[in-house]
Amino acid sequence: RRKKHDFGFVAAEQKIMVIAIEPLLREAIANLVDNAIGHLAEAGHITLTVSRDARTAKVTVADNGPGMSAAES
């Protein structure tokens, strides 16, 4: 049975330059999104956010799933 999720994307207000190995960065983000999908109920919501501060870029994958217990984190 196929799950139906909403997927949102929030982009940084300014362009972000990242020095990274592109296939590894893609794989890391894909793994985070796949993990979120795997732990959601039939109809969940996933948001991928890209932001920055003065020196770093930040990618966050958030969902409305059950989350992790303190022992798991």
PDB file of C-alpha atoms in Angstrom:
ATOM      1  CA  ARG A   1       0.000   0.000   0.000  1.00  0.00           C
ATOM      2  CA  ARG A   2       1.319   3.375  -0.982  1.00  0.00           C
ATOM      3  CA  LYS A   3       1.714   6.171   1.582  1.00  0.00           C
ATOM      4  CA  LYS A   4       0.533   9.684   0.733  1.00  0.00           C
ATOM      5  CA  HIS A   5       2.692  12.382   2.279  1.00  0.00           C
ATOM      6  CA  ASP A   6       2.836  16.139   1.890  1.00  0.00           C
ATOM      7  CA  PHE A   7       6.308  17.428   1.183  1.00  0.00           C
ATOM      8  CA  GLY A   8       7.346  21.023   1.813  1.00  0.00           C
ATOM      9  CA  PHE A   9      10.531  22.880   0.982  1.00  0.00           C
ATOM     10  CA  VAL A  10      11.728  26.066   2.667  1.00  0.00           C
ATOM     11  CA  ALA A  11      14.651  27.737   0.926  1.00  0.00           C
ATOM     12  CA  ALA A  12      17.132  30.139   2.434  1.00  0.00           C
ATOM     13  CA  GLU A  13      16.481  33.777   1.680  1.00  0.00           C
ATOM     14  CA  GLN A  14      19.944  34.182   0.191  1.00  0.00           C
ATOM     15  CA  LYS A  15      21.941  31.976  -2.118  1.00  0.00           C
ATOM     16  CA  ILE A  16      24.157  29.481  -0.255  1.00  0.00           C
ATOM     17  CA  MET A  17      27.555  28.302  -1.478  1.00  0.00           C
ATOM     18  CA  VAL A  18      28.516  24.870  -0.158  1.00  0.00           C
ATOM     19  CA  ILE A  19      31.825  23.112  -0.655  1.00  0.00           C
ATOM     20  CA  ALA A  20      30.957  19.415  -0.616  1.00  0.00           C
ATOM     21  CA  ILE A  21      31.198  16.192  -2.561  1.00  0.00           C
ATOM     22  CA  GLU A  22      27.884  16.437  -4.388  1.00  0.00           C
ATOM     23  CA  PRO A  23      26.988  12.711  -4.532  1.00  0.00           C
ATOM     24  CA  LEU A  24      27.639  12.351  -0.787  1.00  0.00           C
ATOM     25  CA  LEU A  25      25.580  15.437   0.046  1.00  0.00           C
ATOM     26  CA  ARG A  26      22.709  14.154  -2.123  1.00  0.00           C
ATOM     27  CA  GLU A  27      22.920  10.745  -0.467  1.00  0.00           C
ATOM     28  CA  ALA A  28      22.899  12.243   3.041  1.00  0.00           C
ATOM     29  CA  ILE A  29      19.814  14.343   2.298  1.00  0.00           C
ATOM     30  CA  ALA A  30      18.080  11.413   0.570  1.00  0.00           C
ATOM     31  CA  ASN A  31      18.771   9.210   3.606  1.00  0.00           C
ATOM     32  CA  LEU A  32      17.212  11.791   5.947  1.00  0.00           C
ATOM     33  CA  VAL A  33      14.116  12.114   3.764  1.00  0.00           C
ATOM     34  CA  ASP A  34      13.824   8.312   3.318  1.00  0.00           C
ATOM     35  CA  ASN A  35      14.068   7.885   7.091  1.00  0.00           C
ATOM     36  CA  ALA A  36      11.285  10.414   7.614  1.00  0.00           C
ATOM     37  CA  ILE A  37       9.094   8.651   5.036  1.00  0.00           C
ATOM     38  CA  GLY A  38       9.727   5.270   6.621  1.00  0.00           C
ATOM     39  CA  HIS A  39       8.604   6.415  10.069  1.00  0.00           C
ATOM     40  CA  LEU A  40       5.448   8.287   9.126  1.00  0.00           C
ATOM     41  CA  ALA A  41       1.881   7.043   9.227  1.00  0.00           C
ATOM     42  CA  GLU A  42      -0.198   6.767   6.063  1.00  0.00           C
ATOM     43  CA  ALA A  43      -0.516  10.519   5.560  1.00  0.00           C
ATOM     44  CA  GLY A  44       2.307  12.555   7.058  1.00  0.00           C
ATOM     45  CA  HIS A  45       4.086  15.813   6.386  1.00  0.00           C
ATOM     46  CA  ILE A  46       7.809  16.249   5.689  1.00  0.00           C
ATOM     47  CA  THR A  47       9.567  19.610   5.407  1.00  0.00           C
ATOM     48  CA  LEU A  48      13.080  20.072   4.036  1.00  0.00           C
ATOM     49  CA  THR A  49      14.558  23.405   5.131  1.00  0.00           C
ATOM     50  CA  VAL A  50      17.794  24.959   3.907  1.00  0.00           C
ATOM     51  CA  SER A  51      19.111  27.875   5.928  1.00  0.00           C
ATOM     52  CA  ARG A  52      22.344  29.614   6.814  1.00  0.00           C
ATOM     53  CA  ASP A  53      24.045  31.783   9.332  1.00  0.00           C
ATOM     54  CA  ALA A  54      27.224  33.812   8.873  1.00  0.00           C
ATOM     55  CA  ARG A  55      29.487  30.812   8.202  1.00  0.00           C
ATOM     56  CA  THR A  56      27.456  27.615   7.913  1.00  0.00           C
ATOM     57  CA  ALA A  57      24.684  26.073   5.868  1.00  0.00           C
ATOM     58  CA  LYS A  58      22.049  23.963   7.575  1.00  0.00           C
ATOM     59  CA  VAL A  59      19.729  21.323   6.130  1.00  0.00           C
ATOM     60  CA  THR A  60      16.847  20.178   8.329  1.00  0.00           C
ATOM     61  CA  VAL A  61      14.376  17.407   7.610  1.00  0.00           C
ATOM     62  CA  ALA A  62      11.357  17.606   9.908  1.00  0.00           C
ATOM     63  CA  ASP A  63       8.242  15.452   9.973  1.00  0.00           C
ATOM     64  CA  ASN A  64       5.155  14.900  12.096  1.00  0.00           C
ATOM     65  CA  GLY A  65       6.086  11.302  12.956  1.00  0.00           C
ATOM     66  CA  PRO A  66       6.509   9.873  16.445  1.00  0.00           C
ATOM     67  CA  GLY A  67      10.102  11.107  16.841  1.00  0.00           C
ATOM     68  CA  MET A  68      12.927   9.509  18.767  1.00  0.00           C
ATOM     69  CA  SER A  69      13.038   8.713  22.439  1.00  0.00           C
ATOM     70  CA  ALA A  70      15.811  10.185  24.594  1.00  0.00           C
ATOM     71  CA  ALA A  71      17.519   6.763  24.590  1.00  0.00           C
ATOM     72  CA  GLU A  72      17.544   6.672  20.782  1.00  0.00           C
ATOM     73  CA  SER A  73      19.023  10.132  20.262  1.00  0.00           C
TER      74      SER A  73
END
